[in-house]
Amino acid sequence: MPEPVLDLPDAARELYRAILEDGGRLRIADIPGDAADTVQTLLETGLLKLYASDGVLSAVNPRTVTTRIAAELRAAGTRMLVQAEEVPDLLDDLAAAYDSAPRRHDGAGATQIVHGHANIRHRVSQLVEELGNEALSLRPGGARPAEAADDIVAHARRYAEAGGTLRTIYEVAARLDGPTVRIAARLTEAGCHIRVLPVPFRQLMILDRTVAVIPAAPDDSSAAFIEDPAVVDFLVQDFETHWQQAEGVNWAALADGSTEAAAHEQVGRLLARGLTQRAIATRMGLSERTVAGHIARLRESYDAETLFQLGWQMRGARSA
């Protein structure tokens, strides 16, 4: 484990303040050549987080950094205890700068509206660092964007390794989307729990049962950050209800096989349970024509002349 940076150079402190004044983000392309080492120091300290897919560095709350450093020092043994007790004061000046820095959102009270995808990601990033015990999310579109898969998995792994719990629900059709299946397989390997839900639901994220994030515009270009305890509690209960209704998925197995085979198997399983073609289409998020194609191939496999005969034979095969 690398030794934490306790004596942060003045150049690094000044650059961090400058980043805060510019909204808390720094594009990699805008880093001056003579500031590369200073940026690296902030990254190693944890005061900046890299989002490679966006080409952006995002400022992290110094209190989160000092908490992590203190924990590492305590774990190192009793000889470090005195130094660990001094850690919370090391970045007091930067914590004050963080608190007074301009925020790129409007709104007041228990709900704040943040505009712009980059600003939303930045605010969520800050909250994830500060509220790292539990993350609950409903993602109707699955893991997106696919090109950000490495960032998504890296951040999830870091969250889980720090002791955080992540539970996510995708729509049932996510099992048929190759990129989502591959990301989900990597996320579950990193410690996430991901289920699918066969009924419609809206996008939602809840952090530590304290802050909820929901879309505030049809195109997701704005988001509402809700801290009202009563509203957040209601949304948590709604998530838990969805979680109980959701189904577990072996994402690794799906990633190893084809999405066509996965869909074929799922249609057969639902058909054996007695669901109609229309009900299967609705449940899986497919067109009835696509489901009809799967059923036709199943009838050939079981040499069944009618749908009733096919369902009967498949139930028998499952029992056997």
PDB file of C-alpha atoms in Angstrom:
ATOM      1  CA  MET A   1       0.000   0.000   0.000  1.00  0.00           C
ATOM      2  CA  PRO A   2       1.569   3.381  -0.998  1.00  0.00           C
ATOM      3  CA  GLU A   3       2.269   5.816   1.815  1.00  0.00           C
ATOM      4  CA  PRO A   4      -0.459   8.483   1.911  1.00  0.00           C
ATOM      5  CA  VAL A   5       0.546  12.016   0.923  1.00  0.00           C
ATOM      6  CA  LEU A   6       0.330  13.991   4.173  1.00  0.00           C
ATOM      7  CA  ASP A   7       2.345  17.099   3.263  1.00  0.00           C
ATOM      8  CA  LEU A   8       0.549  18.369   0.155  1.00  0.00           C
ATOM      9  CA  PRO A   9       2.709  20.860  -1.803  1.00  0.00           C
ATOM     10  CA  ASP A  10       1.496  24.460  -2.111  1.00  0.00           C
ATOM     11  CA  ALA A  11       1.329  24.099  -5.909  1.00  0.00           C
ATOM     12  CA  ALA A  12      -1.092  21.190  -5.541  1.00  0.00           C
ATOM     13  CA  ARG A  13      -3.246  23.136  -3.088  1.00  0.00           C
ATOM     14  CA  GLU A  14      -3.404  26.136  -5.418  1.00  0.00           C
ATOM     15  CA  LEU A  15      -4.306  23.974  -8.417  1.00  0.00           C
ATOM     16  CA  TYR A  16      -7.057  22.262  -6.411  1.00  0.00           C
ATOM     17  CA  ARG A  17      -8.531  25.666  -5.468  1.00  0.00           C
ATOM     18  CA  ALA A  18      -8.380  26.764  -9.110  1.00  0.00           C
ATOM     19  CA  ILE A  19     -10.253  23.619 -10.181  1.00  0.00           C
ATOM     20  CA  LEU A  20     -12.945  24.303  -7.558  1.00  0.00           C
ATOM     21  CA  GLU A  21     -13.352  27.857  -8.804  1.00  0.00           C
ATOM     22  CA  ASP A  22     -13.935  26.488 -12.313  1.00  0.00           C
ATOM     23  CA  GLY A  23     -16.798  24.269 -11.171  1.00  0.00           C
ATOM     24  CA  GLY A  24     -14.860  21.340  -9.720  1.00  0.00           C
ATOM     25  CA  ARG A  25     -13.762  19.752 -13.006  1.00  0.00           C
ATOM     26  CA  LEU A  26     -10.645  19.867 -15.188  1.00  0.00           C
ATOM     27  CA  ARG A  27     -10.516  18.571 -18.744  1.00  0.00           C
ATOM     28  CA  ILE A  28      -7.402  16.455 -19.361  1.00  0.00           C
ATOM     29  CA  ALA A  29      -6.859  18.312 -22.618  1.00  0.00           C
ATOM     30  CA  ASP A  30      -6.620  21.598 -20.658  1.00  0.00           C
ATOM     31  CA  ILE A  31      -3.847  20.493 -18.281  1.00  0.00           C
ATOM     32  CA  PRO A  32      -0.754  22.701 -18.833  1.00  0.00           C
ATOM     33  CA  GLY A  33       2.418  20.783 -19.522  1.00  0.00           C
ATOM     34  CA  ASP A  34       4.155  22.141 -16.427  1.00  0.00           C
ATOM     35  CA  ALA A  35       1.222  21.063 -14.195  1.00  0.00           C
ATOM     36  CA  ALA A  36       1.299  17.353 -15.033  1.00  0.00           C
ATOM     37  CA  ASP A  37       3.247  16.390 -11.897  1.00  0.00           C
ATOM     38  CA  THR A  38       0.969  18.512  -9.701  1.00  0.00           C
ATOM     39  CA  VAL A  39      -2.135  16.862 -11.194  1.00  0.00           C
ATOM     40  CA  GLN A  40      -0.552  13.447 -10.585  1.00  0.00           C
ATOM     41  CA  THR A  41       0.008  14.381  -6.921  1.00  0.00           C
ATOM     42  CA  LEU A  42      -3.687  15.308  -6.543  1.00  0.00           C
ATOM     43  CA  LEU A  43      -4.699  12.036  -8.196  1.00  0.00           C
ATOM     44  CA  GLU A  44      -2.458   9.979  -5.910  1.00  0.00           C
ATOM     45  CA  THR A  45      -3.775  11.840  -2.866  1.00  0.00           C
ATOM     46  CA  GLY A  46      -7.369  11.191  -3.956  1.00  0.00           C
ATOM     47  CA  LEU A  47      -8.372  14.838  -4.280  1.00  0.00           C
ATOM     48  CA  LEU A  48      -9.065  14.267  -7.980  1.00  0.00           C
ATOM     49  CA  LYS A  49     -10.896  11.367  -9.609  1.00  0.00           C
ATOM     50  CA  LEU A  50     -10.359  10.440 -13.258  1.00  0.00           C
ATOM     51  CA  TYR A  51     -13.245   9.798 -15.663  1.00  0.00           C
ATOM     52  CA  ALA A  52     -11.355   8.502 -18.692  1.00  0.00           C
ATOM     53  CA  SER A  53     -14.435   8.161 -20.899  1.00  0.00           C
ATOM     54  CA  ASP A  54     -15.213  11.878 -20.476  1.00  0.00           C
ATOM     55  CA  GLY A  55     -11.602  13.021 -20.438  1.00  0.00           C
ATOM     56  CA  VAL A  56     -12.307  14.847 -17.174  1.00  0.00           C
ATOM     57  CA  LEU A  57     -10.830  15.046 -13.675  1.00  0.00           C
ATOM     58  CA  SER A  58     -13.382  15.692 -10.916  1.00  0.00           C
ATOM     59  CA  ALA A  59     -12.643  17.260  -7.527  1.00  0.00           C
ATOM     60  CA  VAL A  60     -13.272  15.070  -4.459  1.00  0.00           C
ATOM     61  CA  ASN A  61     -14.320  16.370  -1.043  1.00  0.00           C
ATOM     62  CA  PRO A  62     -11.117  16.669   1.065  1.00  0.00           C
ATOM     63  CA  ARG A  63     -12.991  15.284   4.082  1.00  0.00           C
ATOM     64  CA  THR A  64     -13.457  12.016   2.201  1.00  0.00           C
ATOM     65  CA  VAL A  65      -9.729  11.908   1.488  1.00  0.00           C
ATOM     66  CA  THR A  66      -8.700  12.588   5.083  1.00  0.00           C
ATOM     67  CA  THR A  67     -11.161   9.963   6.352  1.00  0.00           C
ATOM     68  CA  ARG A  68      -9.644   7.374   4.014  1.00  0.00           C
ATOM     69  CA  ILE A  69      -6.076   8.326   4.952  1.00  0.00           C
ATOM     70  CA  ALA A  70      -6.915   8.152   8.655  1.00  0.00           C
ATOM     71  CA  ALA A  71      -8.368   4.668   8.187  1.00  0.00           C
ATOM     72  CA  GLU A  72      -5.227   3.521   6.343  1.00  0.00           C
ATOM     73  CA  LEU A  73      -3.003   4.900   9.078  1.00  0.00           C
ATOM     74  CA  ARG A  74      -5.012   3.230  11.836  1.00  0.00           C
ATOM     75  CA  ALA A  75      -4.774  -0.063   9.981  1.00  0.00           C
ATOM     76  CA  ALA A  76      -0.981   0.318   9.821  1.00  0.00           C
ATOM     77  CA  GLY A  77      -0.641  -0.122  13.564  1.00  0.00           C
ATOM     78  CA  THR A  78      -0.510   1.680  16.866  1.00  0.00           C
ATOM     79  CA  ARG A  79       2.717   3.494  15.976  1.00  0.00           C
ATOM     80  CA  MET A  80       0.722   5.560  13.502  1.00  0.00           C
ATOM     81  CA  LEU A  81      -2.141   6.482  15.827  1.00  0.00           C
ATOM     82  CA  VAL A  82      -0.751   9.880  16.791  1.00  0.00           C
ATOM     83  CA  GLN A  83      -0.259  10.815  13.149  1.00  0.00           C
ATOM     84  CA  ALA A  84      -3.753   9.517  12.272  1.00  0.00           C
ATOM     85  CA  GLU A  85      -5.342  11.815  14.858  1.00  0.00           C
ATOM     86  CA  GLU A  86      -3.699  14.769  13.120  1.00  0.00           C
ATOM     87  CA  VAL A  87      -4.993  13.850   9.663  1.00  0.00           C
ATOM     88  CA  PRO A  88      -8.423  15.592   9.842  1.00  0.00           C
ATOM     89  CA  ASP A  89      -6.631  18.952  10.245  1.00  0.00           C
ATOM     90  CA  LEU A  90      -4.219  18.463   7.344  1.00  0.00           C
ATOM     91  CA  LEU A  91      -6.590  19.655   4.632  1.00  0.00           C
ATOM     92  CA  ASP A  92      -8.711  22.079   6.638  1.00  0.00           C
ATOM     93  CA  ASP A  93      -7.845  24.947   4.303  1.00  0.00           C
ATOM     94  CA  LEU A  94      -8.916  22.942   1.249  1.00  0.00           C
ATOM     95  CA  ALA A  95     -12.096  21.734   2.958  1.00  0.00           C
ATOM     96  CA  ALA A  96     -13.008  25.376   3.582  1.00  0.00           C
ATOM     97  CA  ALA A  97     -12.329  26.140  -0.075  1.00  0.00           C
ATOM     98  CA  TYR A  98     -14.498  23.181  -1.092  1.00  0.00           C
ATOM     99  CA  ASP A  99     -17.405  24.438   1.024  1.00  0.00           C
ATOM    100  CA  SER A 100     -17.184  27.952  -0.381  1.00  0.00           C
ATOM    101  CA  ALA A 101     -16.657  26.965  -4.028  1.00  0.00           C
ATOM    102  CA  PRO A 102     -19.449  27.794  -6.535  1.00  0.00           C
ATOM    103  CA  ARG A 103     -21.793  24.902  -7.336  1.00  0.00           C
ATOM    104  CA  ARG A 104     -23.173  24.474 -10.839  1.00  0.00           C
ATOM    105  CA  HIS A 105     -26.781  23.914  -9.868  1.00  0.00           C
ATOM    106  CA  ASP A 106     -29.781  25.937  -8.829  1.00  0.00           C
ATOM    107  CA  GLY A 107     -32.636  25.354  -6.437  1.00  0.00           C
ATOM    108  CA  ALA A 108     -32.803  25.506  -2.671  1.00  0.00           C
ATOM    109  CA  GLY A 109     -34.064  23.598   0.314  1.00  0.00           C
ATOM    110  CA  ALA A 110     -34.460  19.840   0.330  1.00  0.00           C
ATOM    111  CA  THR A 111     -34.398  19.480  -3.467  1.00  0.00           C
ATOM    112  CA  GLN A 112     -31.768  20.813  -5.846  1.00  0.00           C
ATOM    113  CA  ILE A 113     -31.952  20.743  -9.655  1.00  0.00           C
ATOM    114  CA  VAL A 114     -28.709  20.166 -11.543  1.00  0.00           C
ATOM    115  CA  HIS A 115     -28.572  20.841 -15.282  1.00  0.00           C
ATOM    116  CA  GLY A 116     -26.269  19.228 -17.828  1.00  0.00           C
ATOM    117  CA  HIS A 117     -25.003  15.629 -18.041  1.00  0.00           C
ATOM    118  CA  ALA A 118     -21.455  16.583 -17.031  1.00  0.00           C
ATOM    119  CA  ASN A 119     -22.683  18.542 -13.993  1.00  0.00           C
ATOM    120  CA  ILE A 120     -24.962  15.671 -12.953  1.00  0.00           C
ATOM    121  CA  ARG A 121     -22.101  13.150 -13.151  1.00  0.00           C
ATOM    122  CA  HIS A 122     -19.888  15.529 -11.176  1.00  0.00           C
ATOM    123  CA  ARG A 123     -22.460  15.953  -8.395  1.00  0.00           C
ATOM    124  CA  VAL A 124     -23.159  12.201  -8.233  1.00  0.00           C
ATOM    125  CA  SER A 125     -19.407  11.599  -8.034  1.00  0.00           C
ATOM    126  CA  GLN A 126     -19.154  13.927  -5.051  1.00  0.00           C
ATOM    127  CA  LEU A 127     -22.045  12.208  -3.275  1.00  0.00           C
ATOM    128  CA  VAL A 128     -20.660   8.727  -3.913  1.00  0.00           C
ATOM    129  CA  GLU A 129     -17.414   9.757  -2.249  1.00  0.00           C
ATOM    130  CA  GLU A 130     -19.234  11.223   0.755  1.00  0.00           C
ATOM    131  CA  LEU A 131     -21.979   8.584   1.099  1.00  0.00           C
ATOM    132  CA  GLY A 132     -20.163   5.312   0.524  1.00  0.00           C
ATOM    133  CA  ASN A 133     -22.139   2.730   2.500  1.00  0.00           C
ATOM    134  CA  GLU A 134     -25.038   1.790   0.212  1.00  0.00           C
ATOM    135  CA  ALA A 135     -26.084   2.602  -3.352  1.00  0.00           C
ATOM    136  CA  LEU A 136     -29.504   1.574  -4.691  1.00  0.00           C
ATOM    137  CA  SER A 137     -30.381   2.210  -8.324  1.00  0.00           C
ATOM    138  CA  LEU A 138     -33.082   1.561 -10.902  1.00  0.00           C
ATOM    139  CA  ARG A 139     -31.713   1.720 -14.451  1.00  0.00           C
ATOM    140  CA  PRO A 140     -34.380   1.038 -17.107  1.00  0.00           C
ATOM    141  CA  GLY A 141     -31.845   1.267 -19.932  1.00  0.00           C
ATOM    142  CA  GLY A 142     -29.255  -0.988 -18.329  1.00  0.00           C
ATOM    143  CA  ALA A 143     -25.574  -0.082 -17.938  1.00  0.00           C
ATOM    144  CA  ARG A 144     -24.959   2.912 -20.186  1.00  0.00           C
ATOM    145  CA  PRO A 145     -23.003   4.231 -21.915  1.00  0.00           C
ATOM    146  CA  ALA A 146     -21.157   1.103 -23.076  1.00  0.00           C
ATOM    147  CA  GLU A 147     -18.033   3.098 -23.975  1.00  0.00           C
ATOM    148  CA  ALA A 148     -17.740   4.075 -20.306  1.00  0.00           C
ATOM    149  CA  ALA A 149     -17.697   0.440 -19.144  1.00  0.00           C
ATOM    150  CA  ASP A 150     -14.154   0.612 -17.738  1.00  0.00           C
ATOM    151  CA  ASP A 151     -14.983   3.714 -15.680  1.00  0.00           C
ATOM    152  CA  ILE A 152     -18.259   2.206 -14.451  1.00  0.00           C
ATOM    153  CA  VAL A 153     -16.606  -1.038 -13.345  1.00  0.00           C
ATOM    154  CA  ALA A 154     -13.573   0.669 -11.784  1.00  0.00           C
ATOM    155  CA  HIS A 155     -15.736   2.982  -9.675  1.00  0.00           C
ATOM    156  CA  ALA A 156     -18.032   0.132  -8.632  1.00  0.00           C
ATOM    157  CA  ARG A 157     -15.083  -2.043  -7.621  1.00  0.00           C
ATOM    158  CA  ARG A 158     -13.594   0.788  -5.576  1.00  0.00           C
ATOM    159  CA  TYR A 159     -16.955   1.371  -3.869  1.00  0.00           C
ATOM    160  CA  ALA A 160     -17.370  -2.320  -3.024  1.00  0.00           C
ATOM    161  CA  GLU A 161     -13.777  -2.743  -1.828  1.00  0.00           C
ATOM    162  CA  ALA A 162     -14.304   0.172   0.557  1.00  0.00           C
ATOM    163  CA  GLY A 163     -17.187  -1.768   2.140  1.00  0.00           C
ATOM    164  CA  GLY A 164     -20.097  -0.269   0.206  1.00  0.00           C
ATOM    165  CA  THR A 165     -23.121  -2.302  -0.927  1.00  0.00           C
ATOM    166  CA  LEU A 166     -24.457  -1.839  -4.463  1.00  0.00           C
ATOM    167  CA  ARG A 167     -27.843  -3.121  -5.632  1.00  0.00           C
ATOM    168  CA  THR A 168     -29.146  -2.359  -9.111  1.00  0.00           C
ATOM    169  CA  ILE A 169     -32.249  -3.291 -11.096  1.00  0.00           C
ATOM    170  CA  TYR A 170     -32.334  -3.402 -14.910  1.00  0.00           C
ATOM    171  CA  GLU A 171     -35.339  -3.900 -17.143  1.00  0.00           C
ATOM    172  CA  VAL A 172     -35.801  -7.536 -18.160  1.00  0.00           C
ATOM    173  CA  ALA A 173     -34.828  -6.830 -21.785  1.00  0.00           C
ATOM    174  CA  ALA A 174     -31.294  -6.006 -20.548  1.00  0.00           C
ATOM    175  CA  ARG A 175     -30.587  -9.745 -20.643  1.00  0.00           C
ATOM    176  CA  LEU A 176     -30.813  -9.545 -24.438  1.00  0.00           C
ATOM    177  CA  ASP A 177     -28.459  -6.584 -24.860  1.00  0.00           C
ATOM    178  CA  GLY A 178     -24.883  -7.767 -25.374  1.00  0.00           C
ATOM    179  CA  PRO A 179     -23.031  -4.676 -24.068  1.00  0.00           C
ATOM    180  CA  THR A 180     -25.227  -4.480 -20.967  1.00  0.00           C
ATOM    181  CA  VAL A 181     -24.778  -8.210 -20.261  1.00  0.00           C
ATOM    182  CA  ARG A 182     -21.001  -7.891 -20.511  1.00  0.00           C
ATOM    183  CA  ILE A 183     -20.878  -4.862 -18.204  1.00  0.00           C
ATOM    184  CA  ALA A 184     -23.260  -6.540 -15.737  1.00  0.00           C
ATOM    185  CA  ALA A 185     -21.034  -9.623 -15.653  1.00  0.00           C
ATOM    186  CA  ARG A 186     -18.024  -7.456 -14.791  1.00  0.00           C
ATOM    187  CA  LEU A 187     -20.006  -5.490 -12.199  1.00  0.00           C
ATOM    188  CA  THR A 188     -21.232  -8.607 -10.395  1.00  0.00           C
ATOM    189  CA  GLU A 189     -17.684  -9.920 -10.361  1.00  0.00           C
ATOM    190  CA  ALA A 190     -16.682  -6.614  -8.721  1.00  0.00           C
ATOM    191  CA  GLY A 191     -19.259  -7.132  -5.956  1.00  0.00           C
ATOM    192  CA  CYS A 192     -22.483  -5.587  -7.293  1.00  0.00           C
ATOM    193  CA  HIS A 193     -25.898  -7.275  -7.076  1.00  0.00           C
ATOM    194  CA  ILE A 194     -27.970  -6.848 -10.238  1.00  0.00           C
ATOM    195  CA  ARG A 195     -31.494  -8.148 -10.855  1.00  0.00           C
ATOM    196  CA  VAL A 196     -34.048  -7.625 -13.624  1.00  0.00           C
ATOM    197  CA  LEU A 197     -37.650  -6.512 -13.234  1.00  0.00           C
ATOM    198  CA  PRO A 198     -40.431  -7.547 -15.661  1.00  0.00           C
ATOM    199  CA  VAL A 199     -42.600  -4.465 -15.007  1.00  0.00           C
ATOM    200  CA  PRO A 200     -42.011  -0.823 -16.042  1.00  0.00           C
ATOM    201  CA  PHE A 201     -40.136   1.458 -13.639  1.00  0.00           C
ATOM    202  CA  ARG A 202     -38.442   4.870 -13.623  1.00  0.00           C
ATOM    203  CA  GLN A 203     -34.779   5.750 -13.222  1.00  0.00           C
ATOM    204  CA  LEU A 204     -33.635   6.302  -9.641  1.00  0.00           C
ATOM    205  CA  MET A 205     -30.497   6.370  -7.495  1.00  0.00           C
ATOM    206  CA  ILE A 206     -30.408   6.465  -3.686  1.00  0.00           C
ATOM    207  CA  LEU A 207     -27.210   6.912  -1.684  1.00  0.00           C
ATOM    208  CA  ASP A 208     -27.034   5.818   1.952  1.00  0.00           C
ATOM    209  CA  ARG A 209     -30.839   6.199   2.146  1.00  0.00           C
ATOM    210  CA  THR A 210     -30.116   9.919   2.521  1.00  0.00           C
ATOM    211  CA  VAL A 211     -30.082  11.420  -0.981  1.00  0.00           C
ATOM    212  CA  ALA A 212     -32.205  10.351  -3.961  1.00  0.00           C
ATOM    213  CA  VAL A 213     -31.481  11.320  -7.565  1.00  0.00           C
ATOM    214  CA  ILE A 214     -34.226  11.243 -10.194  1.00  0.00           C
ATOM    215  CA  PRO A 215     -34.496  12.676 -13.741  1.00  0.00           C
ATOM    216  CA  ALA A 216     -35.937  16.191 -13.942  1.00  0.00           C
ATOM    217  CA  ALA A 217     -36.206  16.326 -17.748  1.00  0.00           C
ATOM    218  CA  PRO A 218     -37.441  13.839 -20.381  1.00  0.00           C
ATOM    219  CA  ASP A 219     -33.976  13.639 -21.971  1.00  0.00           C
ATOM    220  CA  ASP A 220     -32.220  13.255 -18.581  1.00  0.00           C
ATOM    221  CA  SER A 221     -30.432  16.581 -19.128  1.00  0.00           C
ATOM    222  CA  SER A 222     -31.497  17.679 -15.635  1.00  0.00           C
ATOM    223  CA  ALA A 223     -31.694  15.785 -12.368  1.00  0.00           C
ATOM    224  CA  ALA A 224     -33.351  16.420  -9.019  1.00  0.00           C
ATOM    225  CA  PHE A 225     -31.241  15.719  -5.916  1.00  0.00           C
ATOM    226  CA  ILE A 226     -33.699  15.083  -3.086  1.00  0.00           C
ATOM    227  CA  GLU A 227     -32.758  15.160   0.604  1.00  0.00           C
ATOM    228  CA  ASP A 228     -36.206  15.399   2.194  1.00  0.00           C
ATOM    229  CA  PRO A 229     -36.227  12.420   4.631  1.00  0.00           C
ATOM    230  CA  ALA A 230     -39.898  11.558   4.052  1.00  0.00           C
ATOM    231  CA  VAL A 231     -39.559  11.546   0.268  1.00  0.00           C
ATOM    232  CA  VAL A 232     -36.293   9.592   0.345  1.00  0.00           C
ATOM    233  CA  ASP A 233     -37.821   7.019   2.706  1.00  0.00           C
ATOM    234  CA  PHE A 234     -40.786   6.586   0.346  1.00  0.00           C
ATOM    235  CA  LEU A 235     -38.423   6.036  -2.589  1.00  0.00           C
ATOM    236  CA  VAL A 236     -36.360   3.531  -0.577  1.00  0.00           C
ATOM    237  CA  GLN A 237     -39.491   1.511   0.207  1.00  0.00           C
ATOM    238  CA  ASP A 238     -40.453   1.641  -3.468  1.00  0.00           C
ATOM    239  CA  PHE A 239     -37.010   0.317  -4.409  1.00  0.00           C
ATOM    240  CA  GLU A 240     -37.218  -2.501  -1.843  1.00  0.00           C
ATOM    241  CA  THR A 241     -40.617  -3.542  -3.256  1.00  0.00           C
ATOM    242  CA  HIS A 242     -39.130  -3.650  -6.754  1.00  0.00           C
ATOM    243  CA  TRP A 243     -36.129  -5.612  -5.453  1.00  0.00           C
ATOM    244  CA  GLN A 244     -38.377  -8.305  -4.002  1.00  0.00           C
ATOM    245  CA  GLN A 245     -40.232  -8.581  -7.314  1.00  0.00           C
ATOM    246  CA  ALA A 246     -37.050  -8.652  -9.401  1.00  0.00           C
ATOM    247  CA  GLU A 247     -35.350 -11.818 -10.642  1.00  0.00           C
ATOM    248  CA  GLY A 248     -31.724 -12.826 -10.221  1.00  0.00           C
ATOM    249  CA  VAL A 249     -29.606 -13.378 -13.330  1.00  0.00           C
ATOM    250  CA  ASN A 250     -26.408 -15.332 -13.935  1.00  0.00           C
ATOM    251  CA  TRP A 251     -24.741 -12.513 -15.862  1.00  0.00           C
ATOM    252  CA  ALA A 252     -21.448 -14.352 -16.241  1.00  0.00           C
ATOM    253  CA  ALA A 253     -23.193 -17.277 -17.930  1.00  0.00           C
ATOM    254  CA  LEU A 254     -25.054 -14.907 -20.244  1.00  0.00           C
ATOM    255  CA  ALA A 255     -21.830 -13.117 -21.139  1.00  0.00           C
ATOM    256  CA  ASP A 256     -20.206 -16.456 -22.041  1.00  0.00           C
ATOM    257  CA  GLY A 257     -23.081 -17.459 -24.342  1.00  0.00           C
ATOM    258  CA  SER A 258     -25.130 -15.708 -26.993  1.00  0.00           C
ATOM    259  CA  THR A 259     -28.041 -13.371 -26.315  1.00  0.00           C
ATOM    260  CA  GLU A 260     -30.099 -15.409 -28.773  1.00  0.00           C
ATOM    261  CA  ALA A 261     -29.598 -18.556 -26.704  1.00  0.00           C
ATOM    262  CA  ALA A 262     -30.453 -16.668 -23.529  1.00  0.00           C
ATOM    263  CA  ALA A 263     -33.697 -15.347 -25.038  1.00  0.00           C
ATOM    264  CA  HIS A 264     -34.604 -18.775 -26.396  1.00  0.00           C
ATOM    265  CA  GLU A 265     -34.138 -20.347 -22.966  1.00  0.00           C
ATOM    266  CA  GLN A 266     -36.149 -17.617 -21.229  1.00  0.00           C
ATOM    267  CA  VAL A 267     -39.079 -17.942 -23.651  1.00  0.00           C
ATOM    268  CA  GLY A 268     -39.127 -21.672 -23.039  1.00  0.00           C
ATOM    269  CA  ARG A 269     -39.050 -21.236 -19.271  1.00  0.00           C
ATOM    270  CA  LEU A 270     -41.967 -18.785 -19.326  1.00  0.00           C
ATOM    271  CA  LEU A 271     -43.918 -20.904 -21.776  1.00  0.00           C
ATOM    272  CA  ALA A 272     -43.525 -23.927 -19.503  1.00  0.00           C
ATOM    273  CA  ARG A 273     -44.991 -21.837 -16.672  1.00  0.00           C
ATOM    274  CA  GLY A 274     -48.138 -21.331 -18.728  1.00  0.00           C
ATOM    275  CA  LEU A 275     -47.667 -17.745 -19.925  1.00  0.00           C
ATOM    276  CA  THR A 276     -49.209 -16.744 -23.256  1.00  0.00           C
ATOM    277  CA  GLN A 277     -47.225 -15.440 -26.201  1.00  0.00           C
ATOM    278  CA  ARG A 278     -48.387 -11.881 -25.509  1.00  0.00           C
ATOM    279  CA  ALA A 279     -47.589 -12.149 -21.806  1.00  0.00           C
ATOM    280  CA  ILE A 280     -44.103 -13.450 -22.609  1.00  0.00           C
ATOM    281  CA  ALA A 281     -43.509 -10.572 -25.040  1.00  0.00           C
ATOM    282  CA  THR A 282     -44.557  -8.022 -22.423  1.00  0.00           C
ATOM    283  CA  ARG A 283     -42.497  -9.621 -19.680  1.00  0.00           C
ATOM    284  CA  MET A 284     -39.314  -9.832 -21.793  1.00  0.00           C
ATOM    285  CA  GLY A 285     -39.714  -6.488 -23.550  1.00  0.00           C
ATOM    286  CA  LEU A 286     -39.829  -8.157 -26.989  1.00  0.00           C
ATOM    287  CA  SER A 287     -42.225  -7.935 -29.915  1.00  0.00           C
ATOM    288  CA  GLU A 288     -44.807 -10.707 -30.275  1.00  0.00           C
ATOM    289  CA  ARG A 289     -43.267 -11.566 -33.657  1.00  0.00           C
ATOM    290  CA  THR A 290     -39.868 -12.198 -32.024  1.00  0.00           C
ATOM    291  CA  VAL A 291     -41.455 -14.369 -29.332  1.00  0.00           C
ATOM    292  CA  ALA A 292     -43.412 -16.240 -32.021  1.00  0.00           C
ATOM    293  CA  GLY A 293     -40.107 -17.034 -33.760  1.00  0.00           C
ATOM    294  CA  HIS A 294     -38.659 -18.492 -30.554  1.00  0.00           C
ATOM    295  CA  ILE A 295     -41.814 -20.547 -30.001  1.00  0.00           C
ATOM    296  CA  ALA A 296     -41.696 -21.880 -33.562  1.00  0.00           C
ATOM    297  CA  ARG A 297     -38.152 -23.160 -32.995  1.00  0.00           C
ATOM    298  CA  LEU A 298     -39.171 -24.675 -29.669  1.00  0.00           C
ATOM    299  CA  ARG A 299     -42.074 -26.509 -31.345  1.00  0.00           C
ATOM    300  CA  GLU A 300     -39.626 -27.977 -33.818  1.00  0.00           C
ATOM    301  CA  SER A 301     -37.291 -29.051 -31.015  1.00  0.00           C
ATOM    302  CA  TYR A 302     -40.104 -30.756 -29.062  1.00  0.00           C
ATOM    303  CA  ASP A 303     -41.971 -31.954 -32.171  1.00  0.00           C
ATOM    304  CA  ALA A 304     -45.135 -30.312 -30.813  1.00  0.00           C
ATOM    305  CA  GLU A 305     -48.090 -29.610 -33.112  1.00  0.00           C
ATOM    306  CA  THR A 306     -49.904 -27.144 -30.831  1.00  0.00           C
ATOM    307  CA  LEU A 307     -48.899 -24.531 -28.263  1.00  0.00           C
ATOM    308  CA  PHE A 308     -50.735 -26.451 -25.551  1.00  0.00           C
ATOM    309  CA  GLN A 309     -48.823 -29.616 -26.452  1.00  0.00           C
ATOM    310  CA  LEU A 310     -45.540 -27.701 -26.417  1.00  0.00           C
ATOM    311  CA  GLY A 311     -46.202 -26.250 -22.966  1.00  0.00           C
ATOM    312  CA  TRP A 312     -47.234 -29.651 -21.635  1.00  0.00           C
ATOM    313  CA  GLN A 313     -44.092 -31.345 -23.005  1.00  0.00           C
ATOM    314  CA  MET A 314     -41.833 -28.612 -21.695  1.00  0.00           C
ATOM    315  CA  ARG A 315     -43.353 -28.838 -18.208  1.00  0.00           C
ATOM    316  CA  GLY A 316     -42.757 -32.572 -18.336  1.00  0.00           C
ATOM    317  CA  ALA A 317     -39.160 -32.065 -19.420  1.00  0.00           C
ATOM    318  CA  ARG A 318     -38.568 -29.622 -16.574  1.00  0.00           C
ATOM    319  CA  SER A 319     -40.057 -32.032 -14.044  1.00  0.00           C
ATOM    320  CA  ALA A 320     -37.871 -34.833 -15.364  1.00  0.00           C
TER     321      ALA A 320
END
